[in-house]
Amino acid sequence: MDFALNKTPLLTQSPAKVILKFSLPLIIGDFCQQLYNVVDSIVAGRFIGTKALAELGVASPVMNIIIFLLIGFAMGGSVIMSRHFGNKDYDALKKVMGNALVIGVIFTLALSAVSIGISRQFLKLLNTNDTLLQGAGNYLKIVFAGAIFTYLYNFYCFAVRSIGDSFTPLIFLFVSVAFNAILDVLFVVVFKWGIEGTAMATVFAQMLSAALCIIYTHKKFSLLRLKRDDLKISKKIVFEITSYSLSMSLQQVFVYVARLAIQGLVNTYPENIVAGVNSGTRLDALLQTPMRGYTNALTTFVAQNYGANEYKRVVQGYKASWVAVAFFGVFSTLFTVLTGRWLVGLFDDNIEVINAGAGYLVAIGWGYMLMCIIVQSQAVFKAIGMLKTFVLSTMLSIIFRIALSYLFEHFWGLEGMFWAPTGSWIIGGSFCFVCMIIAYKKRLLPLAKSQEKETQGNLDEESN
């Protein structure tokens, strides 16, 4: 079952082509999603000033830890839905979707309320300069107030993708990003609403994309059109969804906990350094989108085929993914190293800001190949239910990233700290590679060989 939408499975096409075709809208979509933050930063840096860019810098890790917690929660249910779709158990798919929607909305509203209440205190814990507290705090409160739209958009996007449509959500995202850019200019340049204007632009744009995605899903896919019975809570289904969703959410949270810890260290430096590192982190997130999009497609491909007992396709898909790992890793590194300084200059023309941002971006760029190996392995871990290994691999990278950041900064200063992510990826990448090889040889390959023998036996019986 390869991303089929109520049609014959595309088992005659190579897994490499199927995954790549499905991943392209995801890559473009993730890229556009990151443009929200990049556009906000460029507008803030160019039309408000370096202080606003620094305020976004200290607010971003706090914002991202909440937003990606919600995205991870939405993603967990979609993996289970992909399996049920692959197994053609459509009733179970709708039950999972209904339960995931109910508990996700409740979780989002509760988390938003708590986040609004503690956002300023959280910024203080990160050694945020008093001059940046007000703007950063206001930005966070506005974004958290609109978090429900972020959750709903991502929930319906993942639901549609779980049954094979990765293209349509991309159209809505294009509209949303363009709307966000227009509102950024209107609120900041015309109305002079400052950093609060960038936050409101983001919330209104997310509201639009969520509304479009919900309406489209309801009208286009009867399979995803929920009824009242589908919304009835089942303890068994909630437990299954929560297991997956919390694993996905914790993985996202661990990544940004590390960035929070490092942000606390960065915040001890002058305002221009904070602004520069913020520019670098925004670009880093943007440059990682190709591999993230590809591995999201890989997760769906493996989950669908694993659910349909097409183990040979799972093995073929994993092997094909190594070509993407090599390509994205090498390309991202070369692009970052060669253009990093110019890219940071788009945010601010202050030389101190550019030096800090480019230093961070180029240092982290040398580790992109290792990052690709990590997310490739984690994509398979998620799809076949190796959740403990998935979470452990993330924790390992994060713990070492925090430890190395403080250690390298102590001995080599700011520039030393920039190399901590690459150092942590060496450890995390080695762990993921070993675990994936073990899973491949002891789990996936035997299943594929057993299936191939069974198929051959059936063919021999038919020929006789």
mmCIF file of C-alpha atoms in Angstrom, residues 256 378 412:
data_model
loop_
_atom_site.group_PDB
_atom_site.id
_atom_site.type_symbol
_atom_site.label_atom_id
_atom_site.label_comp_id
_atom_site.label_asym_id
_atom_site.label_seq_id
_atom_site.Cartn_x
_atom_site.Cartn_y
_atom_site.Cartn_z
ATOM 1 C CA TYR A 256 13.905 22.488 21.866
ATOM 2 C CA GLN A 378 14.074 7.748 13.519
ATOM 3 C CA TRP A 412 36.738 28.112 23.416
#
